[in-house]
Amino acid sequence: MKLKDILSGQLNAAAWEQKGYELPKFDIKALRERTYKEPTWVHFGGGNIFRAFPAAILNDALNTGQYDRGVIVAETFDFEVIDKAYQPYDNLSLYVALRSDGNIEKKVIASVTEALKADYQFQDWQRLVDIFRQPSLQMISFTITEKGYSYNDADLARGLKPVFALGKVTALLYERYQAGQLPLTIQSMDNCSHNGDKVRQGVMAYAERWAKDGLVEEGFLSYLKDETKVTFPWSMIDKITPRPHEKVKELLQQDGFEDNNYIETERHTFTAPFVNAEEVQYLVIEDNYTNGRPPLHLGGALYTTRETVDKVETMKVTTCLNPLHTAMSIYGCMLGYTLISAEMQDDDLRAFIQKIGYMEAMPVVTDPGVLNPYEFIGAVINKRLPNPFMPDAPQRIAMDTSQKLPIRFGETIKKYIARGLDMKNLVLIPLTLAGYARYLKGLKDDLTPFEPSPDPMLQELQQIVSPLEVGRQNQDFSCLKQLYSRKDVFGLDLYQAGLGEQIEDYVKELFAGAGAVRKTLHKYVAQR
């Protein structure tokens, strides 16, 4: 069983389906011919998240028979991905959904019709120019990570042949402008807040510099600013797509699926002909398109307003996912865990995050309407975090904690204050913040050392708590005032918020000695 069999005429469909593989229900060759002549969607970033999510939901939409255009992927960073993960397999891939019950679902993804290298040194560049000059093109999108939206003065000064991704995209947009100011929507699908604004900022930086240098006419700037022609919608995307998993490879081998080799490029991209990801996924998109759009709602995407996208994002990062991650990472490191899925087997930790979400954060969440906050948390606690295929570690999630606390917990506390809610209802969120002081000491609950995760403020904050010692009796905890009044760390002065003394009391319990972390956690989770 090989992916190339599907288009070679050697496909034994019954054998694939007997082993649980879902094959495309559409004519792949006809799809490619139509898309080549009249492309509608180009996606920048050919990594695992693209194949497991945007390409997969388009595949589902195509399977309905209600749409007949594929997606063209363009890689801006690691061209070996095209050479090694796309071309040898006829641009087909296998999507493996990793279920929390330990089972997998297998689906052949055939929605990608072309895979191109987005750089001037390759012939593919001219193909991209031709595509951008086509009136049929509706949308370009991105999964290049937030770092992919970066630019600098040196790249801006390179003129119409920049190196960075958004510079290349801007050059292609200029081609579309010259072809008749054709309409287009520029859609970020990266996991960062207000992502459309980040794309717009980068594109405009290049365009304005080029106009200043006389390389493009002022009309190009007007075109990019005209929302009847060009839009930059927001989206919220959420799906964990880890590196190819060893257990998945073994399961595919047992099936007789031969395309299970690992691929590591010189730029250390880890991929494979198959891509594995969690079963739960969310893609909420601002419905602001100028030239029509692919019907991704047929595959599960939700189209809505910008305001609603913002509400969904806020719900996720301040209530239903990110705070739970941070709370369990702080305590997980101190309790010696190295896997999030293992933490979810710990009754104290599971109840800890469940009560933070449902009991303490939920009273101030704004229901976005398109996704139910209670159901979202339910999926997090019952499906996502316990998933044995997800090799995520509390140590990874604890990276840059000082940068995350203001949003993940500070915003909830501010809403309690703004709405006049009783601060006595906050027990486990203050316990999380108290745990941060104990975490900064780099000692597990059994008093063996651990290395706190990288954080730009780590040494500064460790210095603040340096006078404190775990297990020392009658010590002075006055240094905590300096820590918990830091608005840059917590989003507000926790003493002014009425929580400082409460947090101090928790810290004292956490510092009592060996076993104090477990004892304190169990005590307050049970009380709550």
Coordinates of C-alpha atoms in Angstrom, one line a residue:
M1 CA 0.0 0.0 0.0
K2 CA 1.6 3.2 -1.3
L3 CA 0.2 6.7 -1.9
K4 CA 1.5 6.7 -5.5
D5 CA -0.7 3.7 -6.1
I6 CA -3.7 6.0 -5.9
L7 CA -3.0 7.8 -9.1
S8 CA -1.0 5.1 -10.9
G9 CA -4.0 2.9 -11.7
Q10 CA -2.8 0.2 -9.3
L11 CA -5.0 1.1 -6.4
N12 CA -6.8 -1.8 -4.6
A13 CA -9.4 0.3 -3.0
A14 CA -11.0 -2.6 -1.2
A15 CA -7.7 -3.5 0.5
W16 CA -7.3 0.0 1.8
E17 CA -10.9 0.4 3.0
Q18 CA -10.8 -3.0 4.7
K19 CA -7.9 -1.7 6.9
G20 CA -9.8 1.4 7.8
Y21 CA -8.3 3.9 5.3
E22 CA -10.8 6.5 4.0
L23 CA -10.1 7.2 0.3
P24 CA -11.1 10.4 -1.6
K25 CA -14.6 10.3 -3.0
F26 CA -13.8 12.8 -5.8
D27 CA -11.9 12.5 -9.1
I28 CA -8.4 13.6 -8.2
K29 CA -7.1 14.1 -11.8
A30 CA -10.2 16.1 -12.8
L31 CA -9.8 18.2 -9.7
R32 CA -6.2 19.0 -10.6
E33 CA -7.0 19.9 -14.1
R34 CA -9.8 22.3 -13.0
T35 CA -7.6 23.9 -10.3
Y36 CA -4.7 24.4 -12.6
K37 CA -6.8 26.3 -15.1
E38 CA -8.8 28.3 -12.6
P39 CA -7.1 28.3 -9.2
T40 CA -9.0 29.7 -6.2
W41 CA -6.7 29.1 -3.2
V42 CA -3.0 29.3 -2.6
H43 CA -1.7 28.4 0.9
F44 CA 1.8 29.5 2.1
G45 CA 3.4 27.0 4.5
G46 CA 3.5 23.3 3.6
G47 CA 4.1 22.0 7.1
N48 CA 2.3 19.4 9.2
I49 CA -0.5 21.7 10.5
F50 CA -1.5 22.6 6.9
R51 CA -1.8 19.0 5.8
A52 CA -3.6 17.9 9.0
F53 CA -6.1 20.8 9.1
P54 CA -6.7 23.3 6.2
A55 CA -5.9 20.7 3.5
A56 CA -7.9 18.0 5.4
I57 CA -11.1 20.1 5.8
L58 CA -10.9 21.1 2.2
N59 CA -10.7 17.3 1.4
D60 CA -13.8 16.8 3.5
A61 CA -15.6 19.6 1.6
L62 CA -14.6 18.0 -1.8
N63 CA -15.9 14.7 -0.6
T64 CA -19.4 16.2 -0.3
G65 CA -19.4 16.8 -4.1
Q66 CA -20.4 20.4 -3.6
Y67 CA -17.0 21.9 -4.6
D68 CA -14.5 21.2 -7.3
R69 CA -11.3 23.2 -6.7
G70 CA -8.2 22.1 -4.7
V71 CA -5.5 24.1 -2.9
I72 CA -2.1 25.0 -4.2
V73 CA 0.6 24.9 -1.5
A74 CA 3.6 27.2 -1.6
E75 CA 6.6 26.8 0.7
T76 CA 8.5 29.9 1.6
F77 CA 11.1 28.6 4.1
D78 CA 12.1 25.0 3.8
F79 CA 12.1 23.9 0.2
E80 CA 13.1 20.4 1.0
V81 CA 9.6 19.9 2.3
I82 CA 8.4 20.1 -1.3
D83 CA 11.2 17.8 -2.6
K84 CA 10.8 15.1 0.1
A85 CA 7.2 15.3 1.5
Y86 CA 5.1 16.3 -1.5
Q87 CA 6.7 15.4 -4.9
P88 CA 7.6 11.8 -4.2
Y89 CA 4.0 11.1 -3.2
D90 CA 2.1 12.9 -6.0
N91 CA 1.2 15.6 -3.4
L92 CA -0.9 13.1 -1.5
S93 CA -0.6 12.5 2.2
L94 CA -2.1 10.4 4.9
Y95 CA -3.8 12.2 7.8
V96 CA -4.0 10.2 11.0
A97 CA -6.3 11.4 13.6
L98 CA -5.1 10.5 17.1
R99 CA -8.0 9.7 19.4
S100 CA -8.0 10.0 23.1
D101 CA -9.0 6.4 23.5
G102 CA -5.8 5.3 21.9
N103 CA -7.3 4.5 18.5
I104 CA -6.5 6.2 15.2
E105 CA -8.5 7.3 12.1
K106 CA -6.8 7.2 8.7
K107 CA -7.7 9.4 5.7
V108 CA -5.9 10.0 2.4
I109 CA -5.7 13.8 1.7
A110 CA -5.9 14.6 -2.0
S111 CA -7.0 18.2 -1.9
V112 CA -3.4 19.6 -2.7
T113 CA -3.2 19.9 -6.4
E114 CA 0.3 21.5 -6.7
A115 CA 3.3 22.0 -4.4
L116 CA 5.5 25.0 -5.3
K117 CA 8.7 26.5 -4.0
A118 CA 8.0 30.2 -3.4
D119 CA 11.3 31.7 -4.4
Y120 CA 12.7 33.5 -7.4
Q121 CA 15.5 30.9 -7.9
F122 CA 12.9 28.3 -8.9
Q123 CA 10.8 28.0 -12.0
D124 CA 7.8 27.6 -9.6
W125 CA 8.0 31.4 -9.1
Q126 CA 6.6 32.1 -12.6
R127 CA 3.8 29.7 -11.9
L128 CA 2.9 31.6 -8.8
V129 CA 3.0 34.9 -10.8
D130 CA 0.6 33.3 -13.3
I131 CA -1.7 32.2 -10.5
F132 CA -1.8 35.6 -8.8
R133 CA -2.8 37.1 -12.2
Q134 CA -5.8 34.8 -12.5
P135 CA -9.2 36.5 -11.8
S136 CA -10.4 33.2 -10.3
L137 CA -8.0 33.4 -7.3
Q138 CA -10.1 34.1 -4.2
M139 CA -7.8 33.5 -1.2
I140 CA -4.3 33.1 -0.1
S141 CA -3.6 31.8 3.4
F142 CA -0.8 31.1 5.8
T143 CA 0.4 28.6 8.4
I144 CA 4.0 29.9 8.6
T145 CA 3.9 30.6 12.4
E146 CA 4.0 34.0 14.0
K147 CA 7.7 34.2 13.4
G148 CA 7.1 33.9 9.7
Y149 CA 5.5 37.3 9.6
S150 CA 8.8 39.0 10.6
Y151 CA 10.7 41.5 8.4
N152 CA 13.6 43.9 8.9
D153 CA 15.1 46.9 7.3
A154 CA 17.6 44.9 5.3
D155 CA 14.8 42.8 3.7
L156 CA 12.7 45.9 3.0
A157 CA 15.6 47.4 1.2
R158 CA 16.1 44.5 -1.1
G159 CA 13.3 45.8 -3.3
L160 CA 11.0 43.5 -5.3
K161 CA 13.1 40.4 -4.5
P162 CA 12.9 40.1 -0.8
V163 CA 13.8 37.0 1.2
F164 CA 11.2 36.9 3.9
A165 CA 7.8 35.3 3.3
L166 CA 5.6 38.5 3.5
G167 CA 8.0 40.3 1.2
K168 CA 7.5 37.6 -1.4
V169 CA 3.8 37.7 -0.9
T170 CA 3.8 41.4 -1.4
A171 CA 5.7 41.0 -4.6
L172 CA 3.0 38.6 -5.8
L173 CA 0.3 41.0 -4.7
Y174 CA 1.9 43.6 -6.9
E175 CA 1.6 41.3 -9.8
R176 CA -2.2 41.0 -9.0
Y177 CA -2.5 44.7 -8.9
Q178 CA -0.8 45.1 -12.3
A179 CA -3.1 42.5 -13.7
G180 CA -6.1 44.8 -13.1
Q181 CA -6.3 45.4 -9.4
L182 CA -8.0 42.1 -9.0
P183 CA -9.8 41.4 -5.7
L184 CA -8.2 38.9 -3.1
T185 CA -8.5 38.0 0.5
I186 CA -5.3 37.4 2.5
Q187 CA -6.2 35.0 5.3
S188 CA -3.9 34.1 8.2
M189 CA -4.5 30.7 9.8
D190 CA -1.7 30.9 12.3
N191 CA -2.2 30.6 16.0
C192 CA -1.7 34.1 17.1
S193 CA -4.1 36.8 18.3
H194 CA -5.5 39.2 15.6
N195 CA -3.4 37.4 13.0
G196 CA -4.9 39.2 10.1
D197 CA -3.5 42.5 11.4
K198 CA 0.0 41.0 11.6
V199 CA -0.1 40.0 7.9
R200 CA -1.5 43.4 6.9
Q201 CA 1.3 45.2 8.9
G202 CA 4.0 43.2 7.2
V203 CA 2.5 43.5 3.7
M204 CA 2.1 47.3 4.1
A205 CA 5.6 47.7 5.4
Y206 CA 7.0 46.3 2.2
A207 CA 4.6 48.1 0.0
E208 CA 5.2 51.5 1.6
R209 CA 8.9 51.1 1.4
W210 CA 8.8 50.1 -2.2
A211 CA 6.5 53.1 -3.0
K212 CA 8.9 55.4 -1.1
D213 CA 11.8 54.0 -3.2
G214 CA 9.9 54.5 -6.4
L215 CA 9.7 50.8 -7.2
V216 CA 5.8 50.7 -7.2
E217 CA 3.2 53.3 -7.8
E218 CA 1.1 54.9 -5.1
G219 CA -1.9 53.2 -6.6
F220 CA -0.6 49.9 -5.2
L221 CA -0.9 51.2 -1.7
S222 CA -4.5 52.4 -2.4
Y223 CA -5.3 48.9 -3.8
L224 CA -4.0 47.2 -0.6
K225 CA -6.0 49.6 1.6
D226 CA -9.2 49.3 -0.4
E227 CA -11.4 46.8 1.5
T228 CA -13.6 46.2 -1.5
K229 CA -10.4 44.8 -3.2
V230 CA -8.2 43.4 -0.5
T231 CA -9.0 42.2 3.0
F232 CA -7.0 40.7 5.9
P233 CA -9.6 38.8 8.1
W234 CA -8.8 37.4 11.5
S235 CA -9.1 33.7 12.4
M236 CA -8.8 31.5 15.4
I237 CA -7.1 28.1 14.8
D238 CA -6.6 25.4 17.4
K239 CA -5.2 21.9 16.7
I240 CA -2.2 20.1 18.1
T241 CA -0.1 18.5 15.3
P242 CA 3.0 16.9 16.8
R243 CA 5.9 15.4 14.9
P244 CA 5.3 12.0 13.3
H245 CA 4.7 9.6 16.2
E246 CA 6.6 6.3 16.5
K247 CA 3.5 4.4 17.6
V248 CA 1.6 5.7 14.5
K249 CA 4.5 4.6 12.3
E250 CA 4.3 1.1 13.9
L251 CA 0.5 0.9 13.4
L252 CA 0.8 1.9 9.7
Q253 CA 3.5 -0.7 9.2
Q254 CA 1.2 -3.4 10.6
D255 CA -1.4 -2.3 8.1
G256 CA 1.1 -2.7 5.2
F257 CA 1.2 1.1 4.5
E258 CA 4.7 1.5 3.1
D259 CA 5.0 5.3 3.1
N260 CA 5.9 5.6 6.8
N261 CA 9.5 6.9 6.7
Y262 CA 10.5 9.9 8.8
I263 CA 11.8 13.0 7.0
E264 CA 14.2 15.5 8.6
T265 CA 15.4 18.3 6.4
E266 CA 18.6 20.3 6.7
R267 CA 16.6 23.0 8.4
H268 CA 15.3 20.5 10.9
T269 CA 11.8 20.3 9.8
F270 CA 10.3 16.9 11.0
T271 CA 7.7 15.5 8.7
A272 CA 6.7 12.3 6.9
P273 CA 4.3 11.1 4.1
F274 CA 1.8 10.8 7.0
V275 CA 0.8 13.5 9.4
N276 CA -0.7 12.8 12.8
A277 CA -2.7 15.2 14.9
E278 CA -5.3 15.3 17.6
E279 CA -8.9 14.6 16.7
V280 CA -10.2 17.9 18.1
Q281 CA -9.9 21.0 16.0
Y282 CA -11.3 24.5 15.6
L283 CA -11.1 27.0 12.8
V284 CA -13.1 30.2 13.2
I285 CA -12.8 32.7 10.4
E286 CA -13.9 36.3 9.9
D287 CA -16.2 36.1 6.9
N288 CA -14.8 39.1 5.0
Y289 CA -14.0 38.0 1.4
T290 CA -13.8 40.2 -1.7
N291 CA -13.9 37.5 -4.5
G292 CA -15.8 34.6 -3.0
R293 CA -14.2 31.8 -0.9
P294 CA -13.7 28.1 -0.8
P295 CA -16.6 26.5 1.2
L296 CA -14.5 25.3 4.1
H297 CA -17.6 25.3 6.3
L298 CA -18.4 22.0 4.5
G299 CA -15.4 20.6 6.3
G300 CA -16.1 22.1 9.6
A301 CA -14.7 25.6 9.6
L302 CA -16.9 28.3 11.1
Y303 CA -17.4 31.6 9.3
T304 CA -18.5 34.6 11.5
T305 CA -17.8 38.2 12.3
R306 CA -14.5 39.8 13.5
E307 CA -16.0 40.5 16.8
T308 CA -17.0 36.8 17.3
V309 CA -13.5 35.6 16.3
D310 CA -12.1 37.9 18.9
K311 CA -14.5 36.5 21.5
V312 CA -13.5 32.9 20.6
E313 CA -9.8 33.8 20.9
T314 CA -10.4 35.5 24.3
M315 CA -12.4 32.5 25.5
K316 CA -9.6 30.2 24.6
V317 CA -6.6 32.1 26.0
T318 CA -8.2 33.4 29.2
T319 CA -10.6 30.6 30.2
C320 CA -11.0 27.4 28.4
L321 CA -7.5 26.2 27.4
N322 CA -4.4 28.3 27.9
P323 CA -4.9 29.0 31.7
L324 CA -5.4 25.3 32.3
H325 CA -2.2 24.5 30.4
T326 CA -0.2 27.0 32.5
A327 CA -1.7 25.9 35.9
M328 CA -0.9 22.2 35.2
S329 CA 2.5 23.0 33.8
I330 CA 3.6 24.9 36.9
Y331 CA 2.5 22.2 39.3
G332 CA 3.4 19.4 36.9
C333 CA 7.0 20.4 36.9
M334 CA 7.1 20.5 40.7
L335 CA 5.4 17.1 41.0
G336 CA 7.9 15.5 38.6
Y337 CA 5.7 15.0 35.5
T338 CA 7.1 15.0 32.0
L339 CA 3.9 14.4 30.1
I340 CA 0.6 16.3 30.1
S341 CA -1.3 13.1 29.4
A342 CA 0.2 11.6 32.5
E343 CA -0.8 14.6 34.6
M344 CA -4.4 14.0 33.6
Q345 CA -4.3 10.7 35.4
D346 CA -3.6 12.6 38.6
D347 CA -6.8 13.2 40.5
D348 CA -5.6 16.4 42.1
L349 CA -4.3 17.9 38.9
R350 CA -7.3 17.0 36.9
A351 CA -9.7 18.4 39.4
F352 CA -7.4 21.5 39.8
I353 CA -7.7 22.6 36.2
Q354 CA -11.3 21.4 35.9
K355 CA -12.4 23.7 38.8
I356 CA -10.3 26.6 37.5
G357 CA -12.1 26.4 34.2
Y358 CA -15.6 25.7 35.2
M359 CA -15.9 27.3 38.6
E360 CA -13.5 30.3 38.6
A361 CA -12.9 31.5 35.1
M362 CA -16.3 30.6 33.5
P363 CA -18.3 33.2 35.5
V364 CA -16.6 36.0 33.5
V365 CA -16.3 34.4 30.1
T366 CA -18.1 35.9 27.1
D367 CA -19.9 33.2 25.2
P368 CA -19.0 33.8 21.6
G369 CA -22.1 32.0 20.4
V370 CA -20.5 29.8 17.7
L371 CA -18.6 27.6 20.2
N372 CA -20.0 26.7 23.7
P373 CA -17.4 27.4 26.4
Y374 CA -18.5 24.5 28.6
E375 CA -18.2 22.1 25.7
F376 CA -14.8 23.5 24.7
I377 CA -13.5 22.9 28.3
G378 CA -15.1 19.5 28.2
A379 CA -13.2 18.6 25.1
V380 CA -9.9 19.9 26.6
I381 CA -10.3 17.9 29.8
N382 CA -11.8 14.7 28.4
K383 CA -10.2 14.4 25.0
R384 CA -7.3 16.7 24.3
L385 CA -5.1 16.7 27.4
P386 CA -5.5 13.0 28.3
N387 CA -4.6 11.9 24.7
P388 CA -1.8 9.3 25.0
F389 CA -0.6 10.2 21.5
M390 CA 0.2 13.8 22.5
P391 CA 3.8 13.9 23.8
D392 CA 3.4 17.4 25.1
A393 CA 5.3 18.2 28.3
P394 CA 4.7 20.6 31.1
Q395 CA 8.3 21.8 30.7
R396 CA 7.5 23.0 27.2
I397 CA 4.3 24.7 28.2
A398 CA 6.1 26.4 31.1
M399 CA 8.3 28.3 28.7
D400 CA 7.9 32.1 28.9
T401 CA 5.4 31.7 31.8
S402 CA 6.0 35.3 32.9
Q403 CA 4.8 36.5 29.5
K404 CA 1.7 34.4 29.7
L405 CA 0.4 35.1 33.2
P406 CA -1.1 38.6 32.5
I407 CA -3.4 37.2 29.8
R408 CA -4.1 33.8 31.1
F409 CA -5.0 34.9 34.6
G410 CA -4.7 38.7 34.9
E411 CA -7.6 39.3 32.5
T412 CA -9.9 37.0 34.5
I413 CA -9.1 38.8 37.8
K414 CA -9.6 42.2 36.1
K415 CA -13.1 41.1 35.0
Y416 CA -13.9 40.0 38.5
I417 CA -13.0 43.5 39.7
A418 CA -14.8 45.3 36.8
R419 CA -18.0 43.3 37.4
G420 CA -17.9 43.6 41.2
L421 CA -17.8 39.9 41.8
D422 CA -16.7 38.5 45.1
M423 CA -13.0 37.8 45.1
K424 CA -13.5 35.1 47.7
N425 CA -14.7 32.9 44.8
L426 CA -11.1 32.9 43.5
V427 CA -9.1 30.1 45.3
L428 CA -7.4 28.0 42.6
I429 CA -6.3 30.8 40.4
P430 CA -4.5 32.5 43.3
L431 CA -3.1 29.0 44.2
T432 CA -1.7 28.8 40.6
L433 CA 0.0 32.2 41.1
A434 CA 1.4 31.2 44.5
G435 CA 2.7 28.1 42.8
Y436 CA 4.8 30.3 40.5
A437 CA 6.9 31.6 43.4
R438 CA 7.6 28.0 44.5
Y439 CA 8.3 26.9 40.9
L440 CA 10.9 29.7 40.5
K441 CA 13.0 27.9 43.2
G442 CA 13.6 25.0 40.8
L443 CA 12.9 22.3 43.4
K444 CA 10.5 19.5 42.9
D445 CA 8.1 18.5 45.7
D446 CA 10.6 15.9 46.9
L447 CA 13.3 18.7 47.0
T448 CA 15.3 17.3 44.1
P449 CA 16.3 20.1 41.6
F450 CA 14.7 20.7 38.2
E451 CA 15.6 23.3 35.6
P452 CA 12.9 25.9 35.2
S453 CA 11.9 26.4 31.5
P454 CA 13.4 29.2 29.5
D455 CA 11.8 32.6 30.2
P456 CA 13.1 36.1 29.5
M457 CA 12.4 37.2 33.1
L458 CA 13.5 34.0 34.8
Q459 CA 16.7 35.2 36.5
E460 CA 15.2 38.5 37.6
L461 CA 12.2 36.8 39.2
Q462 CA 14.3 34.1 40.8
Q463 CA 16.4 36.8 42.4
I464 CA 13.3 38.2 44.0
V465 CA 12.4 34.9 45.7
S466 CA 16.0 34.0 46.4
P467 CA 15.8 34.8 50.2
L468 CA 13.1 32.1 50.6
E469 CA 14.1 28.5 51.4
V470 CA 11.9 25.5 51.2
G471 CA 11.4 24.0 54.7
R472 CA 12.9 26.8 56.7
Q473 CA 10.8 27.8 59.7
N474 CA 9.8 31.3 60.6
Q475 CA 11.3 32.9 57.6
D476 CA 10.5 36.4 56.3
F477 CA 8.2 36.3 53.2
S478 CA 8.1 40.1 52.7
C479 CA 10.0 39.7 49.4
L480 CA 6.7 38.4 47.9
K481 CA 5.3 41.9 47.9
Q482 CA 7.9 42.8 45.3
L483 CA 6.9 39.9 43.1
Y484 CA 3.1 40.0 43.4
S485 CA 2.8 43.7 42.9
R486 CA 4.4 43.4 39.4
K487 CA 1.9 44.5 36.8
D488 CA 4.2 43.4 34.0
V489 CA 4.1 39.8 35.3
F490 CA 0.5 39.4 36.5
G491 CA -1.3 42.1 34.5
L492 CA -2.2 44.0 37.7
D493 CA -1.0 44.6 41.2
L494 CA -2.4 41.6 43.1
Y495 CA -2.3 43.4 46.4
Q496 CA -4.5 46.2 45.0
A497 CA -6.8 43.5 43.6
G498 CA -7.2 42.2 47.1
L499 CA -5.5 38.9 46.5
G500 CA -1.9 39.5 47.6
E501 CA -2.2 38.4 51.2
Q502 CA -4.2 35.3 50.2
I503 CA -1.5 34.3 47.7
E504 CA 1.2 34.9 50.4
D505 CA -0.6 32.5 52.7
Y506 CA -0.6 29.9 50.0
V507 CA 3.1 30.4 49.3
K508 CA 3.9 29.8 52.9
E509 CA 2.2 26.5 52.8
L510 CA 3.9 25.5 49.6
F511 CA 7.3 26.3 51.1
A512 CA 6.7 24.2 54.3
G513 CA 9.0 21.4 53.2
A514 CA 9.1 18.1 51.2
G515 CA 5.6 17.1 50.1
A516 CA 4.1 20.5 50.8
V517 CA 3.2 21.1 47.1
R518 CA 1.1 17.9 47.0
K519 CA -0.4 18.6 50.4
T520 CA -1.4 22.2 49.6
L521 CA -2.7 21.3 46.1
H522 CA -4.9 18.5 47.5
K523 CA -6.2 20.6 50.4
Y524 CA -7.5 23.5 48.3
V525 CA -8.7 21.5 45.4
A526 CA -10.8 19.4 47.8
Q527 CA -12.1 22.5 49.6
R528 CA -13.1 24.1 46.3

